[in-house]
Amino acid sequence: MINKDEKMMREALRLAKKGMGRTSPNPAVGAVVVREGKIIASGYHKRAGFNHAEVEALLKMPGRAREDDVLYVTLEPCHHHGRTPPCTQAILKKGLKKVVVGMRDPNPGVTGGGCEFLAKRGVEVRSGVLESECRKLNESYIKFVLTGRPYVVAKSAMTLDGWVATSSGHSQWVTNEMSRQFVHQLRDRMDGVMVGVGTVLTDDPLLTTRLKRGRGRDPVRIIVDTHLRTPDRAKVLNSESSSETLMIVGPDVPAQRLRRIEREGVSILTCPTKQGRIDLGVLLDLLGSRDMTSILVEGGSAIMGSLISERLIDKFFIFKAPKILGGHDGMPMASGFGPEKMDAALRLNDIKVRRFGDDVLIEGYVEK
C-alpha cells in the first residue's frame, strides 16, 4: 500500500527538481498543499531571490487553510530573513495546522529553527519523510553550507582498455551522442565546469551547455592555468555565452600576460600554488567564497590526478565506450602517482549503472 505522505512528498520532489541548477546558492525546494487527499496548490523555488517553494504554493491556495489541510515541503521552512521573508510567517498567516517536511535544513545557523518555531505555535510538524531522496536532491547545498566548499563532481569518458584519449591527445569522440547529451544535462545543473589548461590546449573546448531545442544554462567556465598558457584565441576566452570564464592563475604570472587575456566576460582569480601547481584545496575555498556550490570537473588527466590524490572529489560519472585503443601510450583518466597497494585505492559506493546506447555509465559516490 502506498504511503500517503510519501506519495505527496514525491510530488514535491518532482517540482523541486525543476529548480536544479537555478537556485544556487539556495537549495532546490518543492512544496504542495493537500486537501482531502488532493493537491490544491503547488510551487517550487525558481531562483535565488525569488519566492521560496512554500510561498509559491501558498499564494496559489484559495483562501485560508482548512483544519485538515497539509503542507508538504522537501526542506524545513526557513525562519530567518534573507533575500525573502521567513516562510514560517507565511505558513502561520495562511492558518495551516500541519506541515510535513522532507529534511531539516543542515545550515548550522538555521537547523531546526523553522520546525521548532511552528511547533511552538501549535502547528503539527513531521519531518524525515523521504529524507534520503531529499538529501540527495540537495547534496551540493548540504556540502556547501557545512564546509564552505562546492560539491565536486568528476566526469570522465574512456575506452574499455582505460584510455581517455590517444597518444596524440585526440579524444573526439570517445562516447556517443546520447552520452554527450547527458553531460550537457550535468553542465546545465552545475555552477561551474572546470578543466585544466592541457584540455584547452588539446581540445579547445567551448564548455557551454548545448541541449536540444536551445535549452540549457551555461555554467561558469573555470580554467586552471598556473602559468597562463591559454592562447588568446581559445574558445573559452571568446565565447558569446552570458556566463563568465574564470581563469585560475598562480601568483607569479607577469602583469603583461594577464593584460593579454583581459576582455569582457573573462575574470582572473589568483590562487596560491603547491609544488608548482594551483593549490586545489585553496581553490575550492575561493570558489565557495564566490557562492559556487557545485563544480563539474571534465579533465584533463593532471587536474583529475591531483583531485583524486587529495581526496577532493565527491562523486564520479565514468563512461565506458565499446572501443579499444590497444598499446600503452594512450592518455589515462588521471596522471601522477597512485598508491602502492590496492587497499589504498579510492572506493566508490552507492553505485548506479546506466546504458546510453552502447556506452555504459558508472555513477558513484566517494567513500568517506
mmCIF file of C-alpha atoms in Angstrom:
data_model
loop_
_atom_site.group_PDB
_atom_site.id
_atom_site.type_symbol
_atom_site.label_atom_id
_atom_site.label_comp_id
_atom_site.label_asym_id
_atom_site.label_seq_id
_atom_site.Cartn_x
_atom_site.Cartn_y
_atom_site.Cartn_z
ATOM 1 C CA MET A 1 0.000 0.000 0.000
ATOM 2 C CA ILE A 2 1.371 3.424 -0.983
ATOM 3 C CA ASN A 3 2.126 5.697 1.959
ATOM 4 C CA LYS A 4 0.091 8.893 1.579
ATOM 5 C CA ASP A 5 2.797 11.182 2.959
ATOM 6 C CA GLU A 6 5.466 9.641 0.725
ATOM 7 C CA LYS A 7 3.234 10.000 -2.334
ATOM 8 C CA MET A 8 2.779 13.709 -1.727
ATOM 9 C CA MET A 9 6.450 14.234 -0.896
ATOM 10 C CA ARG A 10 7.410 12.601 -4.196
ATOM 11 C CA GLU A 11 5.323 15.191 -5.986
ATOM 12 C CA ALA A 12 7.099 17.938 -4.027
ATOM 13 C CA LEU A 13 10.438 16.383 -5.032
ATOM 14 C CA ARG A 14 9.375 16.296 -8.670
ATOM 15 C CA LEU A 15 8.635 20.010 -8.519
ATOM 16 C CA ALA A 16 11.883 20.773 -6.685
ATOM 17 C CA LYS A 17 13.930 19.213 -9.498
ATOM 18 C CA LYS A 18 12.653 21.914 -11.851
ATOM 19 C CA GLY A 19 14.782 24.410 -9.961
ATOM 20 C CA MET A 20 18.023 22.409 -10.024
ATOM 21 C CA GLY A 21 20.886 24.486 -11.348
ATOM 22 C CA ARG A 22 18.884 27.699 -10.991
ATOM 23 C CA THR A 23 18.619 28.344 -7.244
ATOM 24 C CA SER A 24 22.290 28.434 -6.157
ATOM 25 C CA PRO A 25 23.444 29.221 -3.537
ATOM 26 C CA ASN A 26 19.983 28.316 -2.260
ATOM 27 C CA PRO A 27 18.680 24.733 -2.261
ATOM 28 C CA ALA A 28 16.153 23.361 -4.734
ATOM 29 C CA VAL A 29 12.824 23.004 -2.913
ATOM 30 C CA GLY A 30 9.306 21.912 -3.837
ATOM 31 C CA ALA A 31 6.015 22.177 -1.950
ATOM 32 C CA VAL A 32 2.396 21.049 -2.293
ATOM 33 C CA VAL A 33 -0.739 21.798 -0.289
ATOM 34 C CA VAL A 34 -3.106 18.842 0.135
ATOM 35 C CA ARG A 35 -6.820 18.957 0.988
ATOM 36 C CA GLU A 36 -8.860 15.786 1.398
ATOM 37 C CA GLY A 37 -6.183 13.764 -0.365
ATOM 38 C CA LYS A 38 -5.877 16.066 -3.372
ATOM 39 C CA ILE A 39 -3.248 18.661 -4.241
ATOM 40 C CA ILE A 40 -4.873 22.097 -4.342
ATOM 41 C CA ALA A 41 -1.718 24.211 -4.737
ATOM 42 C CA SER A 42 1.950 23.686 -5.534
ATOM 43 C CA GLY A 43 5.166 25.557 -6.132
ATOM 44 C CA TYR A 44 8.922 25.340 -6.302
ATOM 45 C CA HIS A 45 11.869 27.673 -5.732
ATOM 46 C CA LYS A 46 12.750 29.009 -9.166
ATOM 47 C CA ARG A 47 15.769 31.179 -8.477
ATOM 48 C CA ALA A 48 17.716 32.806 -5.635
ATOM 49 C CA GLY A 49 15.870 35.958 -4.611
ATOM 50 C CA PHE A 50 12.515 34.630 -5.863
ATOM 51 C CA ASN A 51 9.749 33.246 -3.639
ATOM 52 C CA HIS A 52 10.553 30.067 -1.757
ATOM 53 C CA ALA A 53 8.565 26.953 -2.647
ATOM 54 C CA GLU A 54 6.187 27.220 0.326
ATOM 55 C CA VAL A 55 5.263 30.811 -0.506
ATOM 56 C CA GLU A 56 4.779 29.931 -4.180
ATOM 57 C CA ALA A 57 2.325 27.205 -3.173
ATOM 58 C CA LEU A 58 0.520 29.298 -0.549
ATOM 59 C CA LEU A 59 -0.005 32.170 -2.995
ATOM 60 C CA LYS A 60 -1.917 29.759 -5.252
ATOM 61 C CA MET A 61 -4.010 28.416 -2.383
ATOM 62 C CA PRO A 62 -7.614 29.678 -2.370
ATOM 63 C CA GLY A 63 -8.486 31.492 0.870
ATOM 64 C CA ARG A 64 -7.325 30.436 4.306
ATOM 65 C CA ALA A 65 -6.405 26.873 5.187
ATOM 66 C CA ARG A 66 -8.999 24.435 6.445
ATOM 67 C CA GLU A 67 -8.451 22.399 9.601
ATOM 68 C CA ASP A 68 -7.100 19.296 7.843
ATOM 69 C CA ASP A 69 -5.051 20.938 5.061
ATOM 70 C CA VAL A 70 -1.438 19.752 4.938
ATOM 71 C CA LEU A 71 1.670 21.451 3.525
ATOM 72 C CA TYR A 72 4.349 19.091 2.205
ATOM 73 C CA VAL A 73 7.777 20.639 1.639
ATOM 74 C CA THR A 74 11.072 18.946 0.793
ATOM 75 C CA LEU A 75 13.160 21.169 3.106
ATOM 76 C CA GLU A 76 12.463 22.692 6.506
ATOM 77 C CA PRO A 77 10.707 26.076 6.132
ATOM 78 C CA CYS A 78 13.049 28.984 6.810
ATOM 79 C CA HIS A 79 12.612 31.162 9.883
ATOM 80 C CA HIS A 80 15.146 33.855 9.068
ATOM 81 C CA HIS A 81 15.218 36.985 6.942
ATOM 82 C CA GLY A 82 17.351 36.521 3.836
ATOM 83 C CA ARG A 83 16.538 37.795 0.367
ATOM 84 C CA THR A 84 12.926 36.907 1.152
ATOM 85 C CA PRO A 85 10.807 36.982 4.365
ATOM 86 C CA PRO A 86 10.539 33.869 6.596
ATOM 87 C CA CYS A 87 8.355 31.100 5.189
ATOM 88 C CA THR A 88 7.192 30.224 8.715
ATOM 89 C CA GLN A 89 5.313 33.517 8.915
ATOM 90 C CA ALA A 90 3.533 32.842 5.618
ATOM 91 C CA ILE A 91 2.509 29.384 6.888
ATOM 92 C CA LEU A 92 1.034 30.803 10.095
ATOM 93 C CA LYS A 93 -0.694 33.633 8.253
ATOM 94 C CA LYS A 94 -2.410 31.128 5.983
ATOM 95 C CA GLY A 95 -3.678 29.192 9.008
ATOM 96 C CA LEU A 96 -2.065 25.827 8.265
ATOM 97 C CA LYS A 97 -2.055 23.409 11.204
ATOM 98 C CA LYS A 98 0.015 20.562 9.754
ATOM 99 C CA VAL A 99 3.342 20.585 7.917
ATOM 100 C CA VAL A 100 5.270 17.537 6.643
ATOM 101 C CA VAL A 101 8.978 18.134 5.993
ATOM 102 C CA GLY A 102 11.358 16.006 3.939
ATOM 103 C CA MET A 103 14.562 17.039 5.725
ATOM 104 C CA ARG A 104 15.786 19.559 8.273
ATOM 105 C CA ASP A 105 17.896 22.412 6.929
ATOM 106 C CA PRO A 106 21.565 21.427 7.512
ATOM 107 C CA ASN A 107 22.710 25.046 7.608
ATOM 108 C CA PRO A 108 24.230 25.336 11.107
ATOM 109 C CA GLY A 109 22.716 28.777 11.569
ATOM 110 C CA VAL A 110 19.118 27.715 10.960
ATOM 111 C CA THR A 111 18.847 23.948 11.655
ATOM 112 C CA GLY A 112 15.577 23.140 13.417
ATOM 113 C CA GLY A 113 14.567 26.764 13.732
ATOM 114 C CA GLY A 114 11.664 26.636 11.329
ATOM 115 C CA CYS A 115 10.203 23.372 12.618
ATOM 116 C CA GLU A 116 10.587 24.378 16.255
ATOM 117 C CA PHE A 117 9.033 27.785 15.662
ATOM 118 C CA LEU A 118 5.976 26.258 14.010
ATOM 119 C CA ALA A 119 5.612 23.538 16.654
ATOM 120 C CA LYS A 120 5.668 26.104 19.472
ATOM 121 C CA ARG A 121 2.758 27.868 17.780
ATOM 122 C CA GLY A 122 0.547 24.821 17.578
ATOM 123 C CA VAL A 123 1.446 23.513 14.149
ATOM 124 C CA GLU A 124 1.840 19.735 13.920
ATOM 125 C CA VAL A 125 5.224 19.139 12.282
ATOM 126 C CA ARG A 126 6.516 15.827 10.978
ATOM 127 C CA SER A 127 9.986 15.588 9.421
ATOM 128 C CA GLY A 128 12.081 12.890 7.761
ATOM 129 C CA VAL A 129 9.662 11.779 5.033
ATOM 130 C CA LEU A 130 11.769 10.525 2.080
ATOM 131 C CA GLU A 131 14.727 12.163 3.778
ATOM 132 C CA SER A 132 17.401 10.306 1.798
ATOM 133 C CA GLU A 133 15.839 11.398 -1.510
ATOM 134 C CA CYS A 134 15.579 14.981 -0.278
ATOM 135 C CA ARG A 135 19.217 14.977 0.831
ATOM 136 C CA LYS A 136 20.411 13.585 -2.499
ATOM 137 C CA LEU A 137 18.495 16.304 -4.325
ATOM 138 C CA ASN A 138 20.462 18.949 -2.438
ATOM 139 C CA GLU A 139 23.797 17.212 -1.907
ATOM 140 C CA SER A 140 25.636 20.248 -3.288
ATOM 141 C CA TYR A 141 23.837 22.658 -0.956
ATOM 142 C CA ILE A 142 24.474 20.411 2.054
ATOM 143 C CA LYS A 143 28.232 20.280 1.486
ATOM 144 C CA PHE A 144 28.381 23.999 0.759
ATOM 145 C CA VAL A 145 26.649 25.121 3.971
ATOM 146 C CA LEU A 146 28.649 22.674 6.108
ATOM 147 C CA THR A 147 32.123 23.265 4.630
ATOM 148 C CA GLY A 148 32.014 26.452 2.553
ATOM 149 C CA ARG A 149 33.264 24.458 -0.436
ATOM 150 C CA PRO A 150 31.448 23.466 -3.628
ATOM 151 C CA TYR A 151 30.406 19.879 -4.284
ATOM 152 C CA VAL A 152 32.898 18.368 -6.746
ATOM 153 C CA VAL A 153 31.652 16.008 -9.452
ATOM 154 C CA ALA A 154 34.193 14.392 -11.777
ATOM 155 C CA LYS A 155 33.217 13.202 -15.231
ATOM 156 C CA SER A 156 35.394 11.059 -17.477
ATOM 157 C CA ALA A 157 34.886 9.086 -20.680
ATOM 158 C CA MET A 158 37.217 6.237 -21.619
ATOM 159 C CA THR A 159 37.699 3.218 -23.823
ATOM 160 C CA LEU A 160 37.313 -0.309 -22.491
ATOM 161 C CA ASP A 161 41.055 -0.510 -22.016
ATOM 162 C CA GLY A 162 41.089 2.657 -19.928
ATOM 163 C CA TRP A 163 42.235 5.484 -22.201
ATOM 164 C CA VAL A 164 40.527 8.898 -22.381
ATOM 165 C CA ALA A 165 42.493 9.957 -25.470
ATOM 166 C CA THR A 166 45.032 8.658 -27.967
ATOM 167 C CA SER A 167 48.781 9.198 -27.600
ATOM 168 C CA SER A 168 48.396 12.464 -29.562
ATOM 169 C CA GLY A 169 45.699 13.677 -27.186
ATOM 170 C CA HIS A 170 42.834 13.162 -29.645
ATOM 171 C CA SER A 171 39.601 12.372 -27.798
ATOM 172 C CA GLN A 172 36.705 13.424 -30.043
ATOM 173 C CA TRP A 173 34.731 11.371 -29.609
ATOM 174 C CA VAL A 174 35.197 8.568 -27.098
ATOM 175 C CA THR A 175 31.487 8.279 -26.341
ATOM 176 C CA ASN A 176 28.321 8.532 -28.419
ATOM 177 C CA GLU A 177 25.873 11.427 -28.841
ATOM 178 C CA MET A 178 23.497 10.125 -26.151
ATOM 179 C CA SER A 179 26.276 10.139 -23.558
ATOM 180 C CA ARG A 180 27.392 13.616 -24.578
ATOM 181 C CA GLN A 181 23.852 14.951 -24.245
ATOM 182 C CA PHE A 182 23.768 13.595 -20.702
ATOM 183 C CA VAL A 183 26.974 15.521 -19.946
ATOM 184 C CA HIS A 184 25.302 18.693 -21.201
ATOM 185 C CA GLN A 185 22.443 17.981 -18.788
ATOM 186 C CA LEU A 186 25.029 17.772 -15.999
ATOM 187 C CA ARG A 187 26.520 21.110 -17.041
ATOM 188 C CA ASP A 188 23.061 22.646 -17.017
ATOM 189 C CA ARG A 189 22.714 21.825 -13.297
ATOM 190 C CA MET A 190 26.198 22.904 -12.168
ATOM 191 C CA ASP A 191 27.506 26.287 -11.066
ATOM 192 C CA GLY A 192 30.835 25.727 -12.781
ATOM 193 C CA VAL A 193 32.644 23.406 -15.186
ATOM 194 C CA MET A 194 36.389 23.017 -14.622
ATOM 195 C CA VAL A 195 39.246 21.856 -16.836
ATOM 196 C CA GLY A 196 42.994 22.204 -16.783
ATOM 197 C CA VAL A 197 44.945 24.188 -19.353
ATOM 198 C CA GLY A 198 46.052 20.928 -21.004
ATOM 199 C CA THR A 199 42.466 20.290 -22.105
ATOM 200 C CA VAL A 200 42.236 23.811 -23.522
ATOM 201 C CA LEU A 201 45.475 23.383 -25.473
ATOM 202 C CA THR A 202 44.485 19.964 -26.841
ATOM 203 C CA ASP A 203 40.727 20.222 -27.434
ATOM 204 C CA ASP A 204 39.947 23.980 -27.415
ATOM 205 C CA PRO A 205 36.516 23.286 -25.875
ATOM 206 C CA LEU A 206 33.600 25.718 -25.586
ATOM 207 C CA LEU A 207 32.454 24.299 -22.209
ATOM 208 C CA THR A 208 28.933 25.579 -22.814
ATOM 209 C CA THR A 209 25.629 23.738 -22.367
ATOM 210 C CA ARG A 210 24.162 22.595 -25.660
ATOM 211 C CA LEU A 211 20.863 20.833 -25.130
ATOM 212 C CA LYS A 212 18.270 20.111 -27.775
ATOM 213 C CA ARG A 213 15.988 22.979 -28.855
ATOM 214 C CA GLY A 214 18.454 25.506 -27.466
ATOM 215 C CA ARG A 215 17.599 24.835 -23.825
ATOM 216 C CA GLY A 216 20.166 24.902 -21.091
ATOM 217 C CA ARG A 217 22.138 27.241 -18.894
ATOM 218 C CA ASP A 218 25.883 27.734 -19.205
ATOM 219 C CA PRO A 219 27.929 27.212 -16.034
ATOM 220 C CA VAL A 220 30.924 29.393 -15.204
ATOM 221 C CA ARG A 221 33.900 28.063 -17.177
ATOM 222 C CA ILE A 222 36.841 27.534 -14.792
ATOM 223 C CA ILE A 223 40.280 27.109 -16.389
ATOM 224 C CA VAL A 224 43.098 26.019 -14.082
ATOM 225 C CA ASP A 225 46.161 27.525 -15.752
ATOM 226 C CA THR A 226 49.012 28.076 -13.293
ATOM 227 C CA HIS A 227 51.352 29.830 -15.751
ATOM 228 C CA LEU A 228 48.634 31.258 -18.040
ATOM 229 C CA ARG A 229 49.376 29.323 -21.201
ATOM 230 C CA THR A 230 45.852 29.637 -22.639
ATOM 231 C CA PRO A 231 46.060 31.077 -26.197
ATOM 232 C CA ASP A 232 44.415 34.444 -26.921
ATOM 233 C CA ARG A 233 42.115 32.812 -29.479
ATOM 234 C CA ALA A 234 40.917 29.974 -27.232
ATOM 235 C CA LYS A 235 37.159 29.479 -27.449
ATOM 236 C CA VAL A 236 36.728 29.785 -23.678
ATOM 237 C CA LEU A 237 38.098 33.345 -23.901
ATOM 238 C CA ASN A 238 35.954 34.356 -26.846
ATOM 239 C CA SER A 239 32.585 32.819 -26.081
ATOM 240 C CA GLU A 240 29.310 34.643 -26.642
ATOM 241 C CA SER A 241 27.904 32.965 -23.534
ATOM 242 C CA SER A 242 26.310 35.137 -20.852
ATOM 243 C CA SER A 243 28.262 33.289 -18.142
ATOM 244 C CA GLU A 244 31.843 34.207 -17.343
ATOM 245 C CA THR A 245 35.147 32.464 -17.897
ATOM 246 C CA LEU A 246 37.223 32.334 -14.718
ATOM 247 C CA MET A 247 40.960 31.926 -15.254
ATOM 248 C CA ILE A 248 42.756 30.428 -12.241
ATOM 249 C CA VAL A 249 46.393 31.500 -12.297
ATOM 250 C CA GLY A 250 49.386 31.339 -9.970
ATOM 251 C CA PRO A 251 50.844 34.383 -8.194
ATOM 252 C CA ASP A 252 53.899 34.640 -10.482
ATOM 253 C CA VAL A 253 52.188 35.335 -13.806
ATOM 254 C CA PRO A 254 53.605 38.599 -15.284
ATOM 255 C CA ALA A 255 51.231 41.562 -15.483
ATOM 256 C CA GLN A 256 51.606 41.883 -19.262
ATOM 257 C CA ARG A 257 50.477 38.296 -19.709
ATOM 258 C CA LEU A 258 47.424 38.961 -17.557
ATOM 259 C CA ARG A 259 46.561 42.038 -19.636
ATOM 260 C CA ARG A 260 46.764 39.917 -22.775
ATOM 261 C CA ILE A 261 43.636 37.996 -21.897
ATOM 262 C CA GLU A 262 41.656 40.818 -20.302
ATOM 263 C CA ARG A 263 38.300 41.208 -22.028
ATOM 264 C CA GLU A 264 34.585 41.297 -21.302
ATOM 265 C CA GLY A 265 33.312 38.083 -19.730
ATOM 266 C CA VAL A 266 36.751 36.913 -18.554
ATOM 267 C CA SER A 267 37.863 37.201 -14.921
ATOM 268 C CA ILE A 268 41.186 36.306 -13.335
ATOM 269 C CA LEU A 269 41.484 34.654 -9.934
ATOM 270 C CA THR A 270 44.987 34.387 -8.476
ATOM 271 C CA CYS A 271 45.444 31.328 -6.289
ATOM 272 C CA PRO A 272 48.385 30.088 -4.184
ATOM 273 C CA THR A 273 50.385 27.183 -5.560
ATOM 274 C CA LYS A 274 51.628 23.949 -4.031
ATOM 275 C CA GLN A 275 54.551 22.057 -5.546
ATOM 276 C CA GLY A 276 54.403 24.288 -8.606
ATOM 277 C CA ARG A 277 50.673 23.821 -9.281
ATOM 278 C CA ILE A 278 47.481 25.550 -8.198
ATOM 279 C CA ASP A 279 46.565 24.519 -4.648
ATOM 280 C CA LEU A 280 43.213 22.901 -5.419
ATOM 281 C CA GLY A 281 42.058 22.845 -1.799
ATOM 282 C CA VAL A 282 42.526 26.614 -1.544
ATOM 283 C CA LEU A 283 40.860 26.996 -4.941
ATOM 284 C CA LEU A 284 37.734 25.221 -3.677
ATOM 285 C CA ASP A 285 37.637 27.615 -0.710
ATOM 286 C CA LEU A 286 37.905 30.588 -3.081
ATOM 287 C CA LEU A 287 35.154 29.252 -5.335
ATOM 288 C CA GLY A 288 32.953 28.673 -2.280
ATOM 289 C CA SER A 289 33.503 32.284 -1.225
ATOM 290 C CA ARG A 290 32.001 33.233 -4.597
ATOM 291 C CA ASP A 291 28.832 31.248 -3.681
ATOM 292 C CA MET A 292 29.596 28.421 -6.091
ATOM 293 C CA THR A 293 28.000 25.282 -4.655
ATOM 294 C CA SER A 294 28.810 22.726 -7.387
ATOM 295 C CA ILE A 295 31.649 22.094 -9.838
ATOM 296 C CA LEU A 296 31.801 19.593 -12.705
ATOM 297 C CA VAL A 297 35.409 18.580 -13.437
ATOM 298 C CA GLU A 298 35.880 17.356 -17.014
ATOM 299 C CA GLY A 299 39.661 16.954 -17.152
ATOM 300 C CA GLY A 300 42.430 16.671 -18.027
ATOM 301 C CA SER A 301 44.465 13.923 -16.501
ATOM 302 C CA ALA A 302 46.751 16.182 -14.438
ATOM 303 C CA ILE A 303 43.981 18.022 -12.615
ATOM 304 C CA MET A 304 41.991 14.799 -12.218
ATOM 305 C CA GLY A 305 45.014 13.061 -10.728
ATOM 306 C CA SER A 306 45.586 15.884 -8.245
ATOM 307 C CA LEU A 307 41.938 15.969 -7.165
ATOM 308 C CA ILE A 308 41.922 12.203 -6.652
ATOM 309 C CA SER A 309 45.182 12.121 -4.699
ATOM 310 C CA GLU A 310 43.991 14.947 -2.442
ATOM 311 C CA ARG A 311 40.576 13.310 -1.957
ATOM 312 C CA LEU A 312 38.707 16.410 -3.155
ATOM 313 C CA ILE A 313 36.123 14.678 -5.378
ATOM 314 C CA ASP A 314 32.671 13.834 -4.003
ATOM 315 C CA LYS A 315 31.090 11.970 -6.906
ATOM 316 C CA PHE A 316 32.126 10.316 -10.185
ATOM 317 C CA PHE A 317 30.406 9.846 -13.538
ATOM 318 C CA ILE A 318 32.595 7.488 -15.580
ATOM 319 C CA PHE A 319 31.576 6.497 -19.104
ATOM 320 C CA LYS A 320 32.935 3.353 -20.744
ATOM 321 C CA ALA A 321 32.671 3.154 -24.531
ATOM 322 C CA PRO A 322 32.957 -0.118 -26.524
ATOM 323 C CA LYS A 323 36.288 0.874 -28.077
ATOM 324 C CA ILE A 324 39.806 -0.444 -27.561
ATOM 325 C CA LEU A 325 42.882 1.594 -28.464
ATOM 326 C CA GLY A 326 45.441 -1.009 -27.503
ATOM 327 C CA GLY A 327 49.053 -0.150 -26.819
ATOM 328 C CA HIS A 328 50.437 1.529 -23.735
ATOM 329 C CA ASP A 329 50.728 5.147 -24.844
ATOM 330 C CA GLY A 330 47.179 6.496 -24.547
ATOM 331 C CA MET A 331 46.115 9.243 -22.137
ATOM 332 C CA PRO A 332 44.827 7.976 -18.754
ATOM 333 C CA MET A 333 41.938 9.456 -16.787
ATOM 334 C CA ALA A 334 44.335 10.599 -14.065
ATOM 335 C CA SER A 335 48.082 11.152 -14.127
ATOM 336 C CA GLY A 336 50.603 11.399 -11.304
ATOM 337 C CA PHE A 337 51.489 8.801 -8.704
ATOM 338 C CA GLY A 338 48.915 6.417 -7.285
ATOM 339 C CA PRO A 339 49.069 4.278 -4.131
ATOM 340 C CA GLU A 340 51.354 1.259 -3.952
ATOM 341 C CA LYS A 341 48.698 -1.072 -2.542
ATOM 342 C CA MET A 342 45.168 -1.788 -3.728
ATOM 343 C CA ASP A 343 43.643 -1.281 -0.293
ATOM 344 C CA ALA A 344 44.647 2.396 -0.515
ATOM 345 C CA ALA A 345 42.560 2.908 -3.660
ATOM 346 C CA LEU A 346 39.715 5.396 -3.723
ATOM 347 C CA ARG A 347 36.498 3.440 -3.256
ATOM 348 C CA LEU A 348 33.057 4.316 -4.567
ATOM 349 C CA ASN A 349 29.722 3.313 -3.086
ATOM 350 C CA ASP A 350 26.007 3.755 -3.844
ATOM 351 C CA ILE A 351 26.831 2.642 -7.392
ATOM 352 C CA LYS A 352 24.413 3.056 -10.291
ATOM 353 C CA VAL A 353 24.975 1.671 -13.783
ATOM 354 C CA ARG A 354 23.137 3.007 -16.819
ATOM 355 C CA ARG A 355 23.232 2.430 -20.560
ATOM 356 C CA PHE A 356 23.350 5.147 -23.196
ATOM 357 C CA GLY A 357 23.142 3.120 -26.365
ATOM 358 C CA ASP A 358 26.361 1.074 -26.447
ATOM 359 C CA ASP A 359 28.022 3.229 -23.763
ATOM 360 C CA VAL A 360 27.890 2.345 -20.070
ATOM 361 C CA LEU A 361 27.825 4.966 -17.323
ATOM 362 C CA ILE A 362 29.032 4.171 -13.814
ATOM 363 C CA GLU A 363 27.908 6.678 -11.193
ATOM 364 C CA GLY A 364 29.202 6.512 -7.653
ATOM 365 C CA TYR A 365 29.982 8.461 -4.510
ATOM 366 C CA VAL A 366 33.437 8.593 -2.962
ATOM 367 C CA GLU A 367 33.531 6.585 0.243
ATOM 368 C CA LYS A 368 34.257 8.916 3.144
#
